[in-house]
PDB file of C-alpha atoms in Angstrom:
ATOM      1  CA  MET A 289     -27.780   8.356  27.785  1.00 57.00           C
ATOM      2  CA  LYS A 290     -27.756  12.010  28.794  1.00 64.00           C
ATOM      3  CA  LEU A 291     -25.128  14.433  29.949  1.00 69.00           C
ATOM      4  CA  CYS A 292     -25.563  17.035  32.851  1.00 72.00           C
ATOM      5  CA  GLU A 293     -25.572  20.613  31.071  1.00 72.00           C
ATOM      6  CA  HIS A 294     -23.133  22.027  33.800  1.00 72.00           C
ATOM      7  CA  CYS A 295     -20.397  19.206  34.437  1.00 70.00           C
ATOM      8  CA  LYS A 296     -21.099  17.011  31.478  1.00 66.00           C
ATOM      9  CA  VAL A 297     -21.344  13.742  33.581  1.00 71.00           C
ATOM     10  CA  GLU A 298     -23.457  10.853  32.601  1.00 72.00           C
ATOM     11  CA  VAL A 299     -26.909  10.755  34.475  1.00 73.00           C
ATOM     12  CA  GLU A 300     -29.460   7.908  34.734  1.00 74.00           C
ATOM     13  CA  GLU A 301     -32.906   8.427  32.984  1.00 68.00           C
ATOM     14  CA  ASP A 302     -34.697   8.620  36.444  1.00 72.00           C
ATOM     15  CA  SER A 303     -32.337  11.208  37.797  1.00 76.00           C
ATOM     16  CA  ARG A 304     -33.742  14.547  38.926  1.00 76.00           C
ATOM     17  CA  SER A 305     -30.481  16.098  39.870  1.00 82.00           C
ATOM     18  CA  CYS A 306     -26.814  15.550  38.806  1.00 80.00           C
ATOM     19  CA  PRO A 307     -25.064  13.248  41.186  1.00 76.00           C
ATOM     20  CA  LEU A 308     -21.841  15.352  40.854  1.00 76.00           C
ATOM     21  CA  CYS A 309     -22.876  18.991  40.930  1.00 79.00           C
ATOM     22  CA  GLY A 310     -26.398  18.732  42.264  1.00 81.00           C
ATOM     23  CA  ASN A 311     -27.911  20.849  39.445  1.00 81.00           C
ATOM     24  CA  PRO A 312     -31.469  20.018  38.376  1.00 82.00           C
ATOM     25  CA  ILE A 313     -31.818  17.601  35.323  1.00 76.00           C
ATOM     26  CA  PRO A 314     -34.593  18.554  32.732  1.00 76.00           C
ATOM     27  CA  PRO A 315     -37.070  16.009  31.724  1.00 71.00           C
ATOM     28  CA  TRP A 316     -35.864  13.429  29.290  1.00 62.00           C
ATOM     29  CA  THR A 317     -37.026  13.819  25.604  1.00 61.00           C
ATOM     30  CA  GLU A 318     -36.953  11.209  22.833  1.00 55.00           C
ATOM     31  CA  GLU A 319     -33.622  12.799  21.592  1.00 55.00           C
ATOM     32  CA  ASP A 320     -32.107  11.853  24.713  1.00 55.00           C
ATOM     33  CA  ARG A 321     -32.770   8.112  24.577  1.00 57.00           C
ATOM     34  CA  VAL A 322     -30.141   6.107  22.612  1.00 56.00           C
ATOM     35  CA  THR A 323     -31.278   3.013  20.852  1.00 60.00           C
ATOM     36  CA  PRO A 324     -29.195  -0.230  20.896  1.00 64.00           C
ATOM     37  CA  GLU A 325     -28.369   0.211  17.226  1.00 72.00           C
ATOM     38  CA  GLN A 326     -26.971   3.552  17.967  1.00 64.00           C
ATOM     39  CA  LEU A 327     -24.792   2.452  20.778  1.00 63.00           C
ATOM     40  CA  GLN A 328     -23.440  -0.427  18.558  1.00 75.00           C
ATOM     41  CA  ARG A 329     -22.744   2.217  15.941  1.00 77.00           C
ATOM     42  CA  LYS A 330     -21.007   4.390  18.320  1.00 71.00           C
ATOM     43  CA  ALA A 331     -18.810   1.509  19.697  1.00 70.00           C
ATOM     44  CA  ARG A 332     -17.804   0.628  16.266  1.00 77.00           C
ATOM     45  CA  GLU A 333     -16.859   4.162  15.517  1.00 78.00           C
ATOM     46  CA  ALA A 334     -14.926   4.286  18.724  1.00 71.00           C
ATOM     47  CA  GLU A 335     -13.043   1.167  17.992  1.00 75.00           C
ATOM     48  CA  ARG A 336     -12.093   2.489  14.553  1.00 78.00           C
ATOM     49  CA  SER A 337     -11.046   5.643  16.129  1.00 78.00           C
ATOM     50  CA  ILE A 338      -8.728   3.795  18.502  1.00 76.00           C
ATOM     51  CA  ARG A 339      -7.445   1.528  16.002  1.00 76.00           C
ATOM     52  CA  ARG A 340      -6.567   4.414  13.702  1.00 82.00           C
ATOM     53  CA  TRP A 341      -4.775   6.272  16.511  1.00 83.00           C
ATOM     54  CA  LEU A 342      -2.771   3.246  17.355  1.00 80.00           C
ATOM     55  CA  LEU A 343      -1.878   2.504  13.681  1.00 84.00           C
ATOM     56  CA  GLU A 344      -0.811   5.969  13.323  1.00 87.00           C
ATOM     57  CA  ALA A 345       1.324   6.039  16.456  1.00 86.00           C
ATOM     58  CA  PHE A 346       2.966   2.675  15.532  1.00 86.00           C
ATOM     59  CA  SER A 347       3.837   4.118  12.078  1.00 90.00           C
ATOM     60  CA  LEU A 348       5.221   7.035  13.543  1.00 91.00           C
ATOM     61  CA  MET A 349       7.481   5.066  15.862  1.00 90.00           C
ATOM     62  CA  ALA A 350       8.396   2.772  13.045  1.00 89.00           C
ATOM     63  CA  VAL A 351       9.612   5.694  10.865  1.00 91.00           C
ATOM     64  CA  THR A 352      11.308   7.320  13.756  1.00 92.00           C
ATOM     65  CA  GLY A 353      13.173   3.849  14.402  1.00 90.00           C
ATOM     66  CA  ILE A 354      14.179   3.624  10.776  1.00 89.00           C
ATOM     67  CA  LEU A 355      15.526   7.139  10.803  1.00 91.00           C
ATOM     68  CA  VAL A 356      17.488   6.686  14.029  1.00 91.00           C
ATOM     69  CA  VAL A 357      19.110   3.311  12.758  1.00 88.00           C
ATOM     70  CA  LEU A 358      20.068   4.953   9.387  1.00 87.00           C
ATOM     71  CA  ALA A 359      21.433   8.135  11.151  1.00 89.00           C
ATOM     72  CA  ALA A 360      23.470   6.023  13.419  1.00 88.00           C
ATOM     73  CA  ASP A 361      24.817   3.914  10.798  1.00 84.00           C
ATOM     74  CA  MET A 362      25.783   6.856   8.738  1.00 85.00           C
ATOM     75  CA  ALA A 363      27.438   8.615  11.700  1.00 85.00           C
ATOM     76  CA  SER A 364      29.572   5.599  12.428  1.00 78.00           C
ATOM     77  CA  GLY A 365      30.992   4.923   8.889  1.00 74.00           C
ATOM     78  CA  MET A 366      29.392   7.355   6.562  1.00 68.00           C
ATOM     79  CA  SER A 367      27.682   4.647   4.655  1.00 76.00           C
ATOM     80  CA  ILE A 368      24.888   2.180   5.024  1.00 73.00           C
ATOM     81  CA  SER A 369      26.091  -1.161   6.210  1.00 75.00           C
ATOM     82  CA  TRP A 370      24.468  -3.039   9.418  1.00 81.00           C
ATOM     83  CA  ALA A 371      21.300  -0.748   9.064  1.00 83.00           C
ATOM     84  CA  HIS A 372      19.882  -2.995   6.515  1.00 84.00           C
ATOM     85  CA  TYR A 373      18.846  -5.754   8.946  1.00 86.00           C
ATOM     86  CA  PRO A 374      17.042  -3.618  11.594  1.00 89.00           C
ATOM     87  CA  VAL A 375      15.443  -1.315   8.908  1.00 88.00           C
ATOM     88  CA  VAL A 376      14.139  -4.526   6.991  1.00 88.00           C
ATOM     89  CA  PHE A 377      12.830  -5.954  10.355  1.00 89.00           C
ATOM     90  CA  ILE A 378      11.043  -2.803  11.318  1.00 90.00           C
ATOM     91  CA  ALA A 379       9.487  -2.485   7.888  1.00 90.00           C
ATOM     92  CA  PHE A 380       8.376  -6.112   7.990  1.00 89.00           C
ATOM     93  CA  THR A 381       6.955  -5.614  11.605  1.00 88.00           C
ATOM     94  CA  TRP A 382       5.007  -2.476  10.332  1.00 89.00           C
ATOM     95  CA  VAL A 383       3.509  -4.306   7.382  1.00 88.00           C
ATOM     96  CA  SER A 384       2.361  -7.192   9.447  1.00 85.00           C
ATOM     97  CA  VAL A 385       0.681  -5.049  12.066  1.00 84.00           C
ATOM     98  CA  ILE A 386      -0.976  -3.138   9.350  1.00 85.00           C
ATOM     99  CA  MET A 387      -2.242  -6.040   7.678  1.00 83.00           C
ATOM    100  CA  GLY A 388      -3.302  -7.786  10.803  1.00 78.00           C
ATOM    101  CA  ALA A 389      -5.249  -4.611  11.835  1.00 77.00           C
ATOM    102  CA  LEU A 390      -6.990  -4.234   8.438  1.00 80.00           C
ATOM    103  CA  LEU A 391      -7.335  -7.776   7.267  1.00 77.00           C
ATOM    104  CA  SER A 392      -8.058  -9.802  10.457  1.00 68.00           C
ATOM    105  CA  ARG A 393     -11.464 -10.576   9.572  1.00 73.00           C
ATOM    106  CA  ARG A 394     -10.542 -11.431   5.938  1.00 78.00           C
ATOM    107  CA  THR A 395      -8.739 -14.682   6.316  1.00 74.00           C
ATOM    108  CA  TRP A 396      -8.360 -15.494   2.596  1.00 78.00           C
ATOM    109  CA  VAL A 397      -6.787 -11.979   1.963  1.00 82.00           C
ATOM    110  CA  TYR A 398      -4.705 -11.932   5.064  1.00 82.00           C
ATOM    111  CA  LEU A 399      -3.017 -15.407   4.734  1.00 84.00           C
ATOM    112  CA  PRO A 400      -1.685 -14.835   1.159  1.00 86.00           C
ATOM    113  CA  ALA A 401      -0.749 -11.100   1.940  1.00 87.00           C
ATOM    114  CA  GLN A 402       1.181 -12.241   5.103  1.00 85.00           C
ATOM    115  CA  THR A 403       2.753 -15.044   3.253  1.00 89.00           C
ATOM    116  CA  ALA A 404       4.011 -12.645   0.501  1.00 90.00           C
ATOM    117  CA  ALA A 405       5.284 -10.240   3.101  1.00 89.00           C
ATOM    118  CA  VAL A 406       7.224 -12.951   4.763  1.00 91.00           C
ATOM    119  CA  CYS A 407       8.699 -13.922   1.405  1.00 91.00           C
ATOM    120  CA  LEU A 408       9.753 -10.468   0.762  1.00 90.00           C
ATOM    121  CA  PHE A 409      11.364 -10.084   4.263  1.00 90.00           C
ATOM    122  CA  LEU A 410      13.513 -13.279   3.789  1.00 90.00           C
ATOM    123  CA  TYR A 411      14.436 -12.217   0.321  1.00 92.00           C
ATOM    124  CA  LEU A 412      15.732  -8.939   1.470  1.00 89.00           C
ATOM    125  CA  LEU A 413      17.711 -10.626   4.240  1.00 87.00           C
ATOM    126  CA  ASP A 414      19.118 -12.871   1.735  1.00 89.00           C
ATOM    127  CA  ARG A 415      20.342  -9.869  -0.414  1.00 88.00           C
ATOM    128  CA  PHE A 416      21.944  -8.186   2.384  1.00 84.00           C
ATOM    129  CA  THR A 417      23.610 -11.231   3.817  1.00 82.00           C
ATOM    130  CA  PRO A 418      26.980 -12.252   2.412  1.00 81.00           C
ATOM    131  CA  GLY A 419      27.516 -15.784   1.320  1.00 83.00           C
ATOM    132  CA  PRO A 420      25.667 -18.318  -0.676  1.00 86.00           C
ATOM    133  CA  ALA A 421      21.974 -17.409  -1.514  1.00 87.00           C
ATOM    134  CA  TRP A 422      19.466 -19.369   0.470  1.00 88.00           C
ATOM    135  CA  PHE A 423      16.098 -17.739  -0.365  1.00 90.00           C
ATOM    136  CA  LEU A 424      15.242 -19.588  -3.517  1.00 90.00           C
ATOM    137  CA  PRO A 425      16.405 -22.900  -2.598  1.00 89.00           C
ATOM    138  CA  LEU A 426      15.218 -22.972   1.158  1.00 89.00           C
ATOM    139  CA  ALA A 427      13.404 -19.962   2.485  1.00 91.00           C
ATOM    140  CA  LEU A 428      10.847 -19.581  -0.296  1.00 92.00           C
ATOM    141  CA  PRO A 429       9.810 -23.285  -0.321  1.00 92.00           C
ATOM    142  CA  VAL A 430       9.562 -23.471   3.367  1.00 91.00           C
ATOM    143  CA  THR A 431       7.390 -20.226   3.472  1.00 92.00           C
ATOM    144  CA  LEU A 432       5.098 -21.468   0.549  1.00 90.00           C
ATOM    145  CA  LEU A 433       4.820 -24.945   2.362  1.00 89.00           C
ATOM    146  CA  THR A 434       3.798 -23.294   5.763  1.00 88.00           C
ATOM    147  CA  GLY A 435       1.168 -20.878   4.180  1.00 87.00           C
ATOM    148  CA  THR A 436      -0.218 -23.761   2.079  1.00 87.00           C
ATOM    149  CA  VAL A 437      -0.607 -26.239   5.000  1.00 85.00           C
ATOM    150  CA  LEU A 438      -2.060 -23.465   7.229  1.00 82.00           C
ATOM    151  CA  ALA A 439      -4.496 -22.415   4.626  1.00 83.00           C
ATOM    152  CA  LEU A 440      -5.620 -26.114   4.073  1.00 82.00           C
ATOM    153  CA  ALA A 441      -6.079 -26.550   7.711  1.00 80.00           C
ATOM    154  CA  LEU A 442      -8.257 -23.470   7.937  1.00 78.00           C
ATOM    155  CA  VAL A 443     -10.315 -24.610   5.032  1.00 79.00           C
ATOM    156  CA  THR A 444     -10.828 -28.138   6.614  1.00 78.00           C
ATOM    157  CA  ALA A 445     -11.757 -26.563  10.087  1.00 75.00           C
ATOM    158  CA  ARG A 446     -14.289 -24.149   8.577  1.00 75.00           C
ATOM    159  CA  LYS A 447     -15.876 -26.608   5.950  1.00 78.00           C
ATOM    160  CA  LEU A 448     -16.230 -29.391   8.461  1.00 78.00           C
ATOM    161  CA  LYS A 449     -17.315 -27.052  11.335  1.00 77.00           C
ATOM    162  CA  LEU A 450     -14.999 -28.899  13.691  1.00 74.00           C
ATOM    163  CA  SER A 451     -15.595 -28.864  17.477  1.00 73.00           C
ATOM    164  CA  ALA A 452     -12.879 -27.872  19.873  1.00 72.00           C
ATOM    165  CA  ILE A 453     -11.487 -31.461  20.059  1.00 75.00           C
ATOM    166  CA  GLY A 454     -11.693 -31.696  16.233  1.00 78.00           C
ATOM    167  CA  SER A 455      -9.829 -28.408  15.821  1.00 77.00           C
ATOM    168  CA  VAL A 456      -7.016 -29.845  18.237  1.00 78.00           C
ATOM    169  CA  ILE A 457      -6.909 -32.943  16.180  1.00 80.00           C
ATOM    170  CA  ALA A 458      -6.696 -30.896  12.826  1.00 81.00           C
ATOM    171  CA  SER A 459      -4.103 -28.717  14.401  1.00 81.00           C
ATOM    172  CA  MET A 460      -1.997 -31.758  15.391  1.00 82.00           C
ATOM    173  CA  THR A 461      -2.305 -33.419  12.008  1.00 84.00           C
ATOM    174  CA  THR A 462      -1.256 -29.940  10.323  1.00 85.00           C
ATOM    175  CA  GLY A 463       1.886 -29.794  12.858  1.00 85.00           C
ATOM    176  CA  GLY A 464       2.838 -33.337  11.860  1.00 87.00           C
ATOM    177  CA  VAL A 465       2.676 -32.748   8.109  1.00 88.00           C
ATOM    178  CA  LEU A 466       4.294 -29.467   8.345  1.00 87.00           C
ATOM    179  CA  ALA A 467       7.248 -31.131  10.370  1.00 89.00           C
ATOM    180  CA  VAL A 468       7.799 -33.802   7.803  1.00 90.00           C
ATOM    181  CA  GLY A 469       7.718 -31.159   4.838  1.00 91.00           C
ATOM    182  CA  LEU A 470      10.220 -28.953   6.732  1.00 89.00           C
ATOM    183  CA  GLU A 471      12.779 -31.715   7.381  1.00 90.00           C
ATOM    184  CA  LEU A 472      12.368 -32.860   3.691  1.00 91.00           C
ATOM    185  CA  LEU A 473      13.196 -29.356   2.518  1.00 89.00           C
ATOM    186  CA  ILE A 474      15.978 -28.818   5.115  1.00 88.00           C
ATOM    187  CA  ASN A 475      17.638 -32.056   4.160  1.00 89.00           C
ATOM    188  CA  ARG A 476      17.438 -31.432   0.486  1.00 88.00           C
ATOM    189  CA  HIS A 477      19.016 -28.133   0.768  1.00 86.00           C
ATOM    190  CA  PHE A 478      21.933 -29.201   3.105  1.00 86.00           C
ATOM    191  CA  HIS A 479      22.390 -32.840   2.355  1.00 86.00           C
ATOM    192  CA  ARG A 480      21.150 -33.081  -1.170  1.00 87.00           C
ATOM    193  CA  SER A 481      18.931 -35.895  -0.228  1.00 88.00           C
ATOM    194  CA  TRP A 482      15.169 -36.523   0.432  1.00 88.00           C
ATOM    195  CA  HIS A 483      14.928 -38.235   3.777  1.00 86.00           C
ATOM    196  CA  ILE A 484      13.239 -37.880   7.189  1.00 88.00           C
ATOM    197  CA  SER A 485      14.184 -38.840  10.701  1.00 87.00           C
ATOM    198  CA  TRP A 486      12.995 -36.648  13.580  1.00 87.00           C
ATOM    199  CA  SER A 487       9.789 -35.413  11.744  1.00 89.00           C
ATOM    200  CA  ALA A 488       8.678 -39.104  11.453  1.00 90.00           C
ATOM    201  CA  VAL A 489       8.972 -39.447  15.194  1.00 88.00           C
ATOM    202  CA  VAL A 490       7.007 -36.173  15.733  1.00 87.00           C
ATOM    203  CA  PHE A 491       4.184 -37.291  13.293  1.00 87.00           C
ATOM    204  CA  GLY A 492       4.037 -40.804  14.635  1.00 88.00           C
ATOM    205  CA  CYS A 493       3.563 -39.419  18.206  1.00 85.00           C
ATOM    206  CA  LEU A 494       0.854 -37.048  17.073  1.00 84.00           C
ATOM    207  CA  VAL A 495      -1.014 -39.826  15.236  1.00 84.00           C
ATOM    208  CA  LEU A 496      -0.912 -41.954  18.346  1.00 87.00           C
ATOM    209  CA  VAL A 497      -2.620 -39.185  20.251  1.00 86.00           C
ATOM    210  CA  VAL A 498      -5.520 -38.856  17.869  1.00 83.00           C
ATOM    211  CA  PRO A 499      -7.394 -42.181  18.873  1.00 86.00           C
ATOM    212  CA  LEU A 500      -7.129 -41.104  22.409  1.00 86.00           C
ATOM    213  CA  LEU A 501      -8.659 -37.750  21.675  1.00 83.00           C
ATOM    214  CA  LEU A 502     -11.428 -39.420  19.474  1.00 83.00           C
ATOM    215  CA  TYR A 503     -12.183 -41.648  22.471  1.00 85.00           C
ATOM    216  CA  PHE A 504     -12.239 -38.707  24.873  1.00 82.00           C
ATOM    217  CA  ARG A 505     -14.691 -37.033  22.525  1.00 79.00           C
ATOM    218  CA  ARG A 506     -16.953 -39.938  22.432  1.00 82.00           C
ATOM    219  CA  TRP A 507     -16.724 -40.192  26.163  1.00 81.00           C
ATOM    220  CA  LEU A 508     -17.692 -36.603  26.790  1.00 76.00           C
ATOM    221  CA  ARG A 509     -20.779 -37.063  24.512  1.00 77.00           C
ATOM    222  CA  VAL A 510     -22.059 -40.166  26.336  1.00 77.00           C
ATOM    223  CA  ARG A 511     -21.656 -38.684  29.761  1.00 75.00           C
ATOM    224  CA  ARG A 512     -22.441 -34.941  28.773  1.00 71.00           C
ATOM    225  CA  ASN A 513     -25.567 -34.789  31.190  1.00 69.00           C
ATOM    226  CA  GLU A 514     -23.535 -36.228  34.131  1.00 71.00           C
ATOM    227  CA  ILE A 515     -20.821 -33.727  33.528  1.00 65.00           C
ATOM    228  CA  ARG A 516     -23.320 -30.808  33.370  1.00 65.00           C
ATOM    229  CA  LYS A 517     -24.876 -31.987  36.724  1.00 62.00           C
ATOM    230  CA  LEU A 518     -21.560 -32.287  38.330  1.00 65.00           C
ATOM    231  CA  LEU A 519     -20.485 -28.842  37.360  1.00 60.00           C
ATOM    232  CA  HIS A 520     -23.932 -27.312  37.632  1.00 53.00           C
ATOM    233  CA  ILE A 521     -24.191 -26.085  34.158  1.00 51.00           C
TER     234      ILE A 521
END
């Protein structure tokens, strides 16, 4: 890649004059040629620069939003009352975005960190909400159950190197188990009993679909060549 010395537009290697301003282009040297490794490095640097700029802009908006909410609450009643909720929500959103940007490729760090952030968010909401406490008996078990089930599903998918249909089957099974666990925790909290109803129906429907997906996967393997010829791939 080379730039015109006059107008700074990019020119092709075999160009003798600039396509924009018409000035002559000096002969290329080895320094003007960019290797694929250099292009990849520049692309990564540009991506990091854009990500850093977006995170800084989002952080500025989050801080501005928190200050505006606090100022509005103070102006309306000379005390902090309803501002707790939007402030906590903005802070949680900021933490989630930052972790997603920094830890998106480190799943084993991101999942526990995100679970901890959700727990902290729900705990603060519980503290600011009048009435009986619901974080320890309900929100914490639900959050830990969800994080654990998702982590186990991720481990299974990676260890077994599941195909697309296999991943769908694993996701459906995970959803069924999660539904049963959530209903058990909810009924234990509100009705003081361990029983399931609707989650059993959900789990049963998902289990019934699994044999159909397995048959469909076998059918695709048997007729793979025919399908490729039909689709011209």
